[in-house]
Tab-separated table of N, CA and C and ligand atoms in Angstrom:
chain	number	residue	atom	x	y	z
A	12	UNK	N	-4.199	-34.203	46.015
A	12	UNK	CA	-4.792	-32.869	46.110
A	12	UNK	C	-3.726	-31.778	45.978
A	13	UNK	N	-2.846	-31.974	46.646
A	13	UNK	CA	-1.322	-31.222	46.693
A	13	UNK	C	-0.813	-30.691	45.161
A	14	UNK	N	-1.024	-31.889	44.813
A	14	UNK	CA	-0.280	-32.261	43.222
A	14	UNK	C	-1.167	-31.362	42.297
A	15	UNK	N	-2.109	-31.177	42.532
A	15	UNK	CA	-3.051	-31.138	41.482
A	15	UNK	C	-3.121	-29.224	42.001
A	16	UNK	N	-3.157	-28.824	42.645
A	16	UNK	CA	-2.726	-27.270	43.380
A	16	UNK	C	-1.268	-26.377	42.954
A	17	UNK	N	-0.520	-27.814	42.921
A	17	UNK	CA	1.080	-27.488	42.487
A	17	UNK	C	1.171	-27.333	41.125
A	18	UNK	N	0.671	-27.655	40.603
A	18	UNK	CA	-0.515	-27.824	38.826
A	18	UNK	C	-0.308	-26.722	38.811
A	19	UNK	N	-1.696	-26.568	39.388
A	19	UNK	CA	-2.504	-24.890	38.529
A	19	UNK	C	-1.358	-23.895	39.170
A	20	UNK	N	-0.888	-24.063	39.914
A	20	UNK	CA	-0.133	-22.977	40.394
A	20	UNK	C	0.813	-22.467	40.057
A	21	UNK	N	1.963	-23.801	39.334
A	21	UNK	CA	2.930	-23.402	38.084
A	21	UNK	C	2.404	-23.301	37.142
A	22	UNK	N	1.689	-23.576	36.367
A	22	UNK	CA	0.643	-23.230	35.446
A	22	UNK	C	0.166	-21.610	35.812
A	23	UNK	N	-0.417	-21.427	36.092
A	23	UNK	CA	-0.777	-19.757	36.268
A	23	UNK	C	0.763	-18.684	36.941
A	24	UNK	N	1.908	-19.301	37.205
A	24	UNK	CA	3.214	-18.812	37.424
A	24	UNK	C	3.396	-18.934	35.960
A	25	UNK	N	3.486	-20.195	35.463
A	25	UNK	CA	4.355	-19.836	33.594
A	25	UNK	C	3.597	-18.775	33.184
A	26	UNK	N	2.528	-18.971	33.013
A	26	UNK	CA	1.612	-17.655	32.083
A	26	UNK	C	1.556	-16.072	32.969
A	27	UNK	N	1.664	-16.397	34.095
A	27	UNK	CA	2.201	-14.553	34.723
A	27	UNK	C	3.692	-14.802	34.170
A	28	UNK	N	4.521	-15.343	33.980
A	28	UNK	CA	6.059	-14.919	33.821
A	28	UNK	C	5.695	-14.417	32.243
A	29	UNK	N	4.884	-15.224	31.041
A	29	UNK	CA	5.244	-14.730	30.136
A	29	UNK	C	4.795	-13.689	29.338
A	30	UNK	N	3.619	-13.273	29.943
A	30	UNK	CA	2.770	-11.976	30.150
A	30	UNK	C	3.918	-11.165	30.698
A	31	UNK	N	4.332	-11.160	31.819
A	31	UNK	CA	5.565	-9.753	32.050
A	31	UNK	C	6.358	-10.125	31.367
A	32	UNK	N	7.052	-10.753	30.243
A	32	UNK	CA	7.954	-10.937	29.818
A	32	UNK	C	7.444	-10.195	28.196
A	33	UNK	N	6.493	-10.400	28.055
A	33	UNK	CA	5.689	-9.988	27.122
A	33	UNK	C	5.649	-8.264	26.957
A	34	UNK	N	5.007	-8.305	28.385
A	34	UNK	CA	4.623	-6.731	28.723
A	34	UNK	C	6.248	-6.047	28.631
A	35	UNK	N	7.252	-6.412	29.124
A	35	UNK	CA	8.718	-6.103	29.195
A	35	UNK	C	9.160	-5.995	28.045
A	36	UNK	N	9.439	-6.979	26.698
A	36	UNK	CA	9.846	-6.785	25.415
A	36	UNK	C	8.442	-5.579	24.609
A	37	UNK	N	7.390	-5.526	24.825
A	37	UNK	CA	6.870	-4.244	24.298
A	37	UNK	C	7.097	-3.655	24.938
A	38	UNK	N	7.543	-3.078	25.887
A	38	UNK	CA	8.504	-1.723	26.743
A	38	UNK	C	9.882	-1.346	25.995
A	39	UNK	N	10.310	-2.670	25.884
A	39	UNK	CA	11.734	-2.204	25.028
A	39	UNK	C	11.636	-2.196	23.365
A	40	UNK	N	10.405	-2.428	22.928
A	40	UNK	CA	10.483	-2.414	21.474
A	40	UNK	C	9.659	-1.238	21.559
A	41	UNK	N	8.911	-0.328	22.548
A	41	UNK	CA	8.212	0.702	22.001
A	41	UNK	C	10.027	2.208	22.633
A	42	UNK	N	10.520	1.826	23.092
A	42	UNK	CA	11.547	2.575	23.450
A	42	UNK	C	12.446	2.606	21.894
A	43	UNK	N	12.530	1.271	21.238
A	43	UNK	CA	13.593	1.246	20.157
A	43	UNK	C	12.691	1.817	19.043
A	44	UNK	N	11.510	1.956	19.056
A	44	UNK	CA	10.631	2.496	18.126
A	44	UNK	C	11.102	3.972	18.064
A	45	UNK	N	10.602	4.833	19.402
A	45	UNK	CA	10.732	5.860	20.118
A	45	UNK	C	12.174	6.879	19.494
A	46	UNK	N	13.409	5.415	19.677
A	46	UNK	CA	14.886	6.329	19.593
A	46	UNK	C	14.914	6.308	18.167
A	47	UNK	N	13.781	5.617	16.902
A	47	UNK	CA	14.335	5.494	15.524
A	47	UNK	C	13.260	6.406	15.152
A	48	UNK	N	11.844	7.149	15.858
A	48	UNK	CA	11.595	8.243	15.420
A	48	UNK	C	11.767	9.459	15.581
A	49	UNK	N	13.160	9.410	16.893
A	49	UNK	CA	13.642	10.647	17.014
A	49	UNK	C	14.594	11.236	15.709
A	50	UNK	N	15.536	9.400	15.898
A	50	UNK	CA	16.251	9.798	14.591
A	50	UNK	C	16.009	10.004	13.531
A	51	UNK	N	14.860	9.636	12.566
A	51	UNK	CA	14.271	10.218	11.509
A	51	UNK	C	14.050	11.352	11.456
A	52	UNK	N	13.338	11.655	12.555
A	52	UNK	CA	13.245	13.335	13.155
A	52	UNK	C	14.707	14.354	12.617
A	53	UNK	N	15.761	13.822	13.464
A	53	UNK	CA	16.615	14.436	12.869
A	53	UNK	C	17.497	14.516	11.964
A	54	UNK	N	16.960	13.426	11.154
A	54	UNK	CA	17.884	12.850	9.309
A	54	UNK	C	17.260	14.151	8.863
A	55	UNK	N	15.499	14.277	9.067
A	55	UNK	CA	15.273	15.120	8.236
A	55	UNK	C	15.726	16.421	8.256
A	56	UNK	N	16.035	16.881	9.453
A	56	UNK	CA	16.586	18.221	10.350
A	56	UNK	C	17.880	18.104	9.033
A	57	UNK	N	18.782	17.415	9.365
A	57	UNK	CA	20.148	17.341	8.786
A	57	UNK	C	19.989	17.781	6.946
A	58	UNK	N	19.318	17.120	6.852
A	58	UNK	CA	19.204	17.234	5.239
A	58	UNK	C	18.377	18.121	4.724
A	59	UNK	N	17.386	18.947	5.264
A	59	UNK	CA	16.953	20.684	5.188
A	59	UNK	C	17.690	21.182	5.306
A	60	UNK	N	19.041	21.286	6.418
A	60	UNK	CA	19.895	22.257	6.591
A	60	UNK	C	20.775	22.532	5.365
A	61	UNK	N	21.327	20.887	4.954
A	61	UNK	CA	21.952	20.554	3.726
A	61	UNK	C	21.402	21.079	2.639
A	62	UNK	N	19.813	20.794	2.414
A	62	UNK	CA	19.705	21.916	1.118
A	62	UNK	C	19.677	23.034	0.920
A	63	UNK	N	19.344	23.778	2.735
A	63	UNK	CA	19.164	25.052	2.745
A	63	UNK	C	20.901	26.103	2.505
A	64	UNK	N	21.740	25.226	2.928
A	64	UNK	CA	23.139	25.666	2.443
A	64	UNK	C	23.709	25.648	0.936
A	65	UNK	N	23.219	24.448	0.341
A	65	UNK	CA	22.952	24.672	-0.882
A	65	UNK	C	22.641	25.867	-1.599
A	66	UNK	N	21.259	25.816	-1.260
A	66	UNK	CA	20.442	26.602	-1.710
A	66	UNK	C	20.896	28.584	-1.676
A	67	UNK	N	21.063	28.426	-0.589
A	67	UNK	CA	22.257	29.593	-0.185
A	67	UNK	C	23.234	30.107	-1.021
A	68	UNK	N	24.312	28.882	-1.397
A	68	UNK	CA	25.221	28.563	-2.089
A	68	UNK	C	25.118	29.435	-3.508
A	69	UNK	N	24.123	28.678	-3.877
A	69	UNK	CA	23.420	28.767	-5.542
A	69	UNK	C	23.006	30.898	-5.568
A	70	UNK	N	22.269	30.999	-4.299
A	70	UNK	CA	21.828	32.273	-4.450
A	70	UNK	C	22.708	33.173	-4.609
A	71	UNK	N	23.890	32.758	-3.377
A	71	UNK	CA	25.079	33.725	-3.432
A	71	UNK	C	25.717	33.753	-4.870
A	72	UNK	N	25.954	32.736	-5.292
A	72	UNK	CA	27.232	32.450	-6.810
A	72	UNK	C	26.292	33.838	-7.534
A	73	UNK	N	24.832	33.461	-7.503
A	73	UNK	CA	24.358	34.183	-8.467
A	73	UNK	C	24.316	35.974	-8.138
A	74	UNK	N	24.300	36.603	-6.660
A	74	UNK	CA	24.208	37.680	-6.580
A	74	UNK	C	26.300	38.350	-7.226
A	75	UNK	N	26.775	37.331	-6.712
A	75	UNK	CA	28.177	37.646	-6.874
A	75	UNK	C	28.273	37.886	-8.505
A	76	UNK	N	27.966	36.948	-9.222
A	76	UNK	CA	28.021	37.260	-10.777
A	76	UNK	C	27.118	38.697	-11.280
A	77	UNK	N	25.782	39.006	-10.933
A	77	UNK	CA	25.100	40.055	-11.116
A	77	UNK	C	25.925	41.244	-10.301
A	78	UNK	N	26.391	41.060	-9.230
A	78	UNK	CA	26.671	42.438	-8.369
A	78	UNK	C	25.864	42.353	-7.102
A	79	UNK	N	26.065	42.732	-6.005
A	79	UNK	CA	25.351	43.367	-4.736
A	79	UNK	C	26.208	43.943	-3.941
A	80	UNK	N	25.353	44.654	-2.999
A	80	UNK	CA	25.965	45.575	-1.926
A	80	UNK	C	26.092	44.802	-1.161
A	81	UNK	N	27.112	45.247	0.185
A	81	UNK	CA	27.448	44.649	1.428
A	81	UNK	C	28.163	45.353	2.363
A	82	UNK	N	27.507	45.379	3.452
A	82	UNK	CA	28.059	46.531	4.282
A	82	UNK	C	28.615	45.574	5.403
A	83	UNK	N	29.592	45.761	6.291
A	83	UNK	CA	30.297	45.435	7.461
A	83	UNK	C	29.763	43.986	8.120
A	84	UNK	N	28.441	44.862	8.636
A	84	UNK	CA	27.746	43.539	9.574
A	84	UNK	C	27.086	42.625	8.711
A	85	UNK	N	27.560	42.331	7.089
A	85	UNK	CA	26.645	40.888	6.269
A	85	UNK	C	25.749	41.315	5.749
A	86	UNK	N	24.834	42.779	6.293
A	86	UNK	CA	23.440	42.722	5.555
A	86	UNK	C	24.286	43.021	3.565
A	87	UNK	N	23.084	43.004	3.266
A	87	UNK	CA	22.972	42.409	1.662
A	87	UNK	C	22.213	43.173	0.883
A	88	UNK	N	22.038	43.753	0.012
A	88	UNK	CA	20.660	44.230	-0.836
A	88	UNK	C	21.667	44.515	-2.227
A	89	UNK	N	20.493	44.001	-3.103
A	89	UNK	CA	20.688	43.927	-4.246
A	89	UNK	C	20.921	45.123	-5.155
A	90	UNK	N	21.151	45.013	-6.744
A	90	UNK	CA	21.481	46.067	-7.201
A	90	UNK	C	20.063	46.477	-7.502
A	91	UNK	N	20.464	48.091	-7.546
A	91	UNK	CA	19.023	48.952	-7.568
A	91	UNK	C	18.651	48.611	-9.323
A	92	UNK	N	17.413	48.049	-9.788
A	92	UNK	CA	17.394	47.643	-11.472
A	92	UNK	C	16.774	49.144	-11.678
A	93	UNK	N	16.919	50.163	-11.307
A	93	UNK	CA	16.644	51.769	-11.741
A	93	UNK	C	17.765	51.836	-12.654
A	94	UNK	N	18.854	51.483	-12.398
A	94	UNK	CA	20.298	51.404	-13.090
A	94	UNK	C	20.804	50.022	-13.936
A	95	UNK	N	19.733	49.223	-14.732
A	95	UNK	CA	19.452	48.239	-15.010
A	95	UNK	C	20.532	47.968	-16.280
A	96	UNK	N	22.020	47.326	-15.573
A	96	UNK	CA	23.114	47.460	-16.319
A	96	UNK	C	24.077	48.530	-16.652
A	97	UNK	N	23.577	50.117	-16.255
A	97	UNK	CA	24.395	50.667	-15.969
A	97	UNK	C	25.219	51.124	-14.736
A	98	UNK	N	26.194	51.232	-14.717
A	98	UNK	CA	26.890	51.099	-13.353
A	98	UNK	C	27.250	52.365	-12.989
A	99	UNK	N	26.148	52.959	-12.550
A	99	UNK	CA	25.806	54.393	-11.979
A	99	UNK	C	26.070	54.587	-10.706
A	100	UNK	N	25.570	53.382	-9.795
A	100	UNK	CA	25.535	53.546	-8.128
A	100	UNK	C	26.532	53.267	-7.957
A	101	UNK	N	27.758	54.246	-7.276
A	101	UNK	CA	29.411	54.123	-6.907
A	101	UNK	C	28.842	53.924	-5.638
A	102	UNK	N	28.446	54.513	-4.501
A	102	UNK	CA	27.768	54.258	-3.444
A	102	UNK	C	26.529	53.906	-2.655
A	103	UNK	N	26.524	53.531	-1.409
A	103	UNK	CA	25.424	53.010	-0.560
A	103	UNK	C	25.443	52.551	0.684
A	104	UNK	N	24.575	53.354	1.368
A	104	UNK	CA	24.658	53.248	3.021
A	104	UNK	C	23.832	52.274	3.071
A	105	UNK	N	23.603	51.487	4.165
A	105	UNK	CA	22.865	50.399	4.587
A	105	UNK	C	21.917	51.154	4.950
A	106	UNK	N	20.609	50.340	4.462
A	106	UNK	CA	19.322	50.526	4.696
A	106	UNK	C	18.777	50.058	6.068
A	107	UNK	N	19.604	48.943	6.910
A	107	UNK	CA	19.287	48.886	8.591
A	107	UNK	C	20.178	49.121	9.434
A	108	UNK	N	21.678	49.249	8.970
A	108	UNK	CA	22.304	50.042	10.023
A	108	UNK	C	22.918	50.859	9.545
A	109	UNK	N	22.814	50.901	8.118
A	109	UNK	CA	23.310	52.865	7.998
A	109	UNK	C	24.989	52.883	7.694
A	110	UNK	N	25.769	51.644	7.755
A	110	UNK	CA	27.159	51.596	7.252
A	110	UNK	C	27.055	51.931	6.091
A	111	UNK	N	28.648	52.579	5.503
A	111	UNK	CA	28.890	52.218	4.380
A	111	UNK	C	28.621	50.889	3.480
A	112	UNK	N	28.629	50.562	2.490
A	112	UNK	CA	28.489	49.243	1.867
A	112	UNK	C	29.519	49.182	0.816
A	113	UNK	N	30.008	48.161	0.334
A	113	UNK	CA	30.952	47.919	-0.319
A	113	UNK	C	30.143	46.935	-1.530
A	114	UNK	N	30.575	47.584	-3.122
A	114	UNK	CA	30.140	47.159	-3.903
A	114	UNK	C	30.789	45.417	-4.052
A	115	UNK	N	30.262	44.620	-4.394
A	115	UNK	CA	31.035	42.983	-4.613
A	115	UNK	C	30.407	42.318	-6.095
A	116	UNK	N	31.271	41.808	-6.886
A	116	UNK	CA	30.908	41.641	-8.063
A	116	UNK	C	31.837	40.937	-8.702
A	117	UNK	N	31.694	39.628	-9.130
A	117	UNK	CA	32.841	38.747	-9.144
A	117	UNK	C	34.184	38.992	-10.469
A	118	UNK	N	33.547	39.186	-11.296
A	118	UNK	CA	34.511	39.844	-12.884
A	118	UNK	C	35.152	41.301	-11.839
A	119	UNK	N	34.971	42.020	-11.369
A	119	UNK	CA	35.590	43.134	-10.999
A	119	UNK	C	36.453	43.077	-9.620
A	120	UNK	N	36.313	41.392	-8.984
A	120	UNK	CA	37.606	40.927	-7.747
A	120	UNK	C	38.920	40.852	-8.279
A	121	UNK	N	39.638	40.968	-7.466
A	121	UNK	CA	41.218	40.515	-7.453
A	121	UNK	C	41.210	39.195	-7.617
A	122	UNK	N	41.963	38.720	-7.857
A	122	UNK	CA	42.293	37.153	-8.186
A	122	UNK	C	42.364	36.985	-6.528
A	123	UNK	N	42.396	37.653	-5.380
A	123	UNK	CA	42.569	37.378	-4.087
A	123	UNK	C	41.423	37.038	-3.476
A	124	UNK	N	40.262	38.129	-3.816
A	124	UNK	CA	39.306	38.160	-3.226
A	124	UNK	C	38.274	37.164	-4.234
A	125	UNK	N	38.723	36.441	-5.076
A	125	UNK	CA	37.562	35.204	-5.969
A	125	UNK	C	38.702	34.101	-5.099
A	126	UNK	N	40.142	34.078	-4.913
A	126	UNK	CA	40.276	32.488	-3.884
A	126	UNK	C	39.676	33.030	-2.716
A	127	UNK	N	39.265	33.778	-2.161
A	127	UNK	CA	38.820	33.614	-0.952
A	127	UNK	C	37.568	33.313	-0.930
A	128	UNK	N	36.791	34.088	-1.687
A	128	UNK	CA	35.031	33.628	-2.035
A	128	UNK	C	35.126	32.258	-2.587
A	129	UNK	N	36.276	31.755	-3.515
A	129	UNK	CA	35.721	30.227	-3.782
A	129	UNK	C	35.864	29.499	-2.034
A	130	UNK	N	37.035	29.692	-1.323
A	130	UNK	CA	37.507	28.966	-0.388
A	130	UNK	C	36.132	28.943	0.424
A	131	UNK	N	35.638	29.887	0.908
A	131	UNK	CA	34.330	29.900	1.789
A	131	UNK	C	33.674	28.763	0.701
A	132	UNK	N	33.026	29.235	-0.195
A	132	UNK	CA	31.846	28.255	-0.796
A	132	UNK	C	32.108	26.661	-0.511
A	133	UNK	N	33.460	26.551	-0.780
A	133	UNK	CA	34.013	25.058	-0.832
A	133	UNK	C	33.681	24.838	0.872
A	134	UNK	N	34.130	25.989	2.107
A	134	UNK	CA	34.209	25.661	2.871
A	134	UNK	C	32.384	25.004	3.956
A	135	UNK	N	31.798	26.140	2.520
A	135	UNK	CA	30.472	26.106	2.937
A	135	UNK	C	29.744	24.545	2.567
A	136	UNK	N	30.119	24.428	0.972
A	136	UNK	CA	30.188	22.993	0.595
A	136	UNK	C	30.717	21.529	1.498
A	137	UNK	N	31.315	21.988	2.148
A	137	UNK	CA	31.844	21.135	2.722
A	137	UNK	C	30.729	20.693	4.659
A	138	UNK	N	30.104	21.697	4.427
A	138	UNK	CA	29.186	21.659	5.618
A	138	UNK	C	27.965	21.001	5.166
A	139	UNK	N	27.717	21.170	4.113
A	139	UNK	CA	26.478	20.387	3.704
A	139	UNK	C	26.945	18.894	3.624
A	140	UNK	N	28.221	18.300	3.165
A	140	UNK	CA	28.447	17.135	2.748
A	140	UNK	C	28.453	16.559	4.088
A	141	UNK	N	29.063	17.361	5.151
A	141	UNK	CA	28.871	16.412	6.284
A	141	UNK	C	27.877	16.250	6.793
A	142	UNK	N	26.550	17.421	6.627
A	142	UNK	CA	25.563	17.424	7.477
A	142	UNK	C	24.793	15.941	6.665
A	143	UNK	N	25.293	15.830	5.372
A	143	UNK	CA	24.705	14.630	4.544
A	143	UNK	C	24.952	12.962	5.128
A	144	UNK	N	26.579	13.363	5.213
A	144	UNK	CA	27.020	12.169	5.720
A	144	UNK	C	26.194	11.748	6.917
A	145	UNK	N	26.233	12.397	7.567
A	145	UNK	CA	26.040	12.327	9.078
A	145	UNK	C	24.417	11.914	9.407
A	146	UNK	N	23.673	12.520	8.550
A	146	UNK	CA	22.764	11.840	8.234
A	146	UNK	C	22.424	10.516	7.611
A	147	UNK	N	23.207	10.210	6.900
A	147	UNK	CA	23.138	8.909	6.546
A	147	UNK	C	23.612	8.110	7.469
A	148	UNK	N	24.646	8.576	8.516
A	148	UNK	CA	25.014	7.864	9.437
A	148	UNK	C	23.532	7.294	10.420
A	149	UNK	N	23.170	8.321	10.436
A	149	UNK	CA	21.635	8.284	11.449
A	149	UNK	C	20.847	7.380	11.061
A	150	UNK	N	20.585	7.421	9.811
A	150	UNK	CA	19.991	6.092	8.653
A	150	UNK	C	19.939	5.060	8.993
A	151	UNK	N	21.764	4.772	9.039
A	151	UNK	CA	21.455	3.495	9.683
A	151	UNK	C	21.529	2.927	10.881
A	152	UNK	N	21.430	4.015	11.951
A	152	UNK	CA	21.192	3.853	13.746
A	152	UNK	C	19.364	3.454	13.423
A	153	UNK	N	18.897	4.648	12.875
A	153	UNK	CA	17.692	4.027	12.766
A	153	UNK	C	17.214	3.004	12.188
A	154	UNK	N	17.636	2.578	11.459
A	154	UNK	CA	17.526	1.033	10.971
A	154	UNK	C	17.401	0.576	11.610
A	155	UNK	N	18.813	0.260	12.341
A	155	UNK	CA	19.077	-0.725	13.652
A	155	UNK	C	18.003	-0.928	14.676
A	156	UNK	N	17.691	0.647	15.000
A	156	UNK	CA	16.221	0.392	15.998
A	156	UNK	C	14.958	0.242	15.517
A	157	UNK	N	15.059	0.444	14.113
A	157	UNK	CA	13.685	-0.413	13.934
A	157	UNK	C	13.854	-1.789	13.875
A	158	UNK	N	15.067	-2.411	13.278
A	158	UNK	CA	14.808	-3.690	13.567
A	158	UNK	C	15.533	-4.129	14.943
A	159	UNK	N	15.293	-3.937	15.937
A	159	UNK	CA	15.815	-3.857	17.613
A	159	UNK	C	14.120	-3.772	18.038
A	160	UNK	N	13.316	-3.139	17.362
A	160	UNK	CA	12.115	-3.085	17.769
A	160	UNK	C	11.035	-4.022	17.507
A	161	UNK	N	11.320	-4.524	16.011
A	161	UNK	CA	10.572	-5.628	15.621
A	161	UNK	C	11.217	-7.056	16.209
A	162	UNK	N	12.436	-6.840	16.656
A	162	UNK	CA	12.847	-7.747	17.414
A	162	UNK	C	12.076	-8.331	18.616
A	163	UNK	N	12.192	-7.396	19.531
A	163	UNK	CA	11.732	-7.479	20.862
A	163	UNK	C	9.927	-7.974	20.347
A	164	UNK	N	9.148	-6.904	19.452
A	164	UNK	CA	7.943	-7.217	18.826
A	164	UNK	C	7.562	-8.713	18.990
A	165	UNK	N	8.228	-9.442	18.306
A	165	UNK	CA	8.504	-10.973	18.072
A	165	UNK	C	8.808	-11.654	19.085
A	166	UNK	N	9.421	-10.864	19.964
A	166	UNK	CA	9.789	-11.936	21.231
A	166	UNK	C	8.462	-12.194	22.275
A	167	UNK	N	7.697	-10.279	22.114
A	167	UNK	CA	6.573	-10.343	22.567
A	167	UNK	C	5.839	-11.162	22.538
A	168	UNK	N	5.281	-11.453	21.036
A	168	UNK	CA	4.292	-12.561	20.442
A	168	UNK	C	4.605	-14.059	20.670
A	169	UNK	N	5.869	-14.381	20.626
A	169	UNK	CA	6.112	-15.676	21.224
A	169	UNK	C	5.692	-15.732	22.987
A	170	UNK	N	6.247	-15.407	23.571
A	170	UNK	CA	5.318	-14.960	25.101
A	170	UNK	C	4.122	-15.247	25.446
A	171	UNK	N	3.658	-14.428	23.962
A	171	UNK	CA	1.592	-14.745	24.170
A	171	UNK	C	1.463	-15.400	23.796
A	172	UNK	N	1.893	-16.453	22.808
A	172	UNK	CA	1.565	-17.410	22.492
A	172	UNK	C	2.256	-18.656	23.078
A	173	UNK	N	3.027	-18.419	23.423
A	173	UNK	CA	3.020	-19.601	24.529
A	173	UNK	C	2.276	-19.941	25.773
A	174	UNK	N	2.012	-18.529	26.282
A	174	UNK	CA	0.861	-18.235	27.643
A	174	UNK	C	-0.416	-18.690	27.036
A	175	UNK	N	-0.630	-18.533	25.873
A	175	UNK	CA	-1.981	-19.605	25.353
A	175	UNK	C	-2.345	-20.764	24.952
A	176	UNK	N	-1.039	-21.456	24.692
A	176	UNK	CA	-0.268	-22.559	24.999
A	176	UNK	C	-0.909	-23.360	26.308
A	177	UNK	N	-0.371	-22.419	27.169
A	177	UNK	CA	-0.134	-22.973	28.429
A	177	UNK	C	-1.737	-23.113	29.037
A	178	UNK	N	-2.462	-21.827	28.866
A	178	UNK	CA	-3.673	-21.481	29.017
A	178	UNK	C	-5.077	-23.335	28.970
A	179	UNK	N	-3.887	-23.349	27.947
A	179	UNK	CA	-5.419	-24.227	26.596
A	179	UNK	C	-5.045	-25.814	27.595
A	180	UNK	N	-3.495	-25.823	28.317
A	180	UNK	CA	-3.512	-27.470	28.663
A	180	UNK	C	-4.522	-27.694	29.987
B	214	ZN	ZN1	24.193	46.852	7.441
């Protein structure tokens, strides 16, 4: 009678151990899920920023070759096309804070002030390549936790299927 009690009793102990063992590896495979859709989350963050510096990049080269204004604090505005190739406007106050502005126009720099505008771009270039890298670095963290997740996944399913295993003797 003993024997037959000591039975069912490790018997319903194996199948509670592999049910929490079960329930435990989907805890840690929905966590490794969790940390590889944060990181996707932020590959994509990384690589918007990357094109948006780009993109930047491209706009600036092009206002610098046409001409624009620029006053102290960065603001920007373009050439007035009232004067559409003629180079009439010697001056211009800023339209939001009212500084002077300084005409910028790349054929009419010093050989000083085009190494310094290339040096920024390169320097700017150089922010996108890492924000690239660095993303790709993330790539493959997330990899890792997706397969860290299908891992544990698998360990899950062995669990239940052994607890049904056990179930069926
Ligand atoms: Zn201004």
């Amino acid at each position: 009678m003993f024997r037959i009690i000591a039975k069912w009793y490790a018997k319903r102990q194996y199948i509670w151990r592999q049910e929490v063992d079960a329930a435990t590896n989907e805890l840690n495979a929905g966590l490794s899920s969790k940390l590889s859709t944060e990181k996707r989350a932020l590959i994509d963050q990384l690589y918007k920023e990357a094109d948006d510096i780009d993109k930047r990049i491209e706009e600036f080269s092009k206002m610098e070759t046409i001409g624009f204004w620029q006053c102290e604090n960065g603001h920007e505005e373009h050439l007035s096309t009232a004067f559409a190739g003629v180079e009439l406007e010697i001056s211009r106050t800023c339209s939001t804070c009212e500084q002077p502005m300084k005409h910028t126009r790349r054929d009419l720099m010093t050989g000083q002030e085009q190494y310094e505008s290339d040096k920024e771009r390169k320097a700017a270039e150089d922010v996108a390549d890492n924000k690239r890298a660095q993303a790709k670095a993330e790539e493959e963290n997330a990899d890792g936790s997706d397969k860290t997740a299908k891992y544990f996944r698998d360990l899950a399913k062995n669990n239940r299927h052994l607890a049904d295993k056990i179930r069926k003797l």
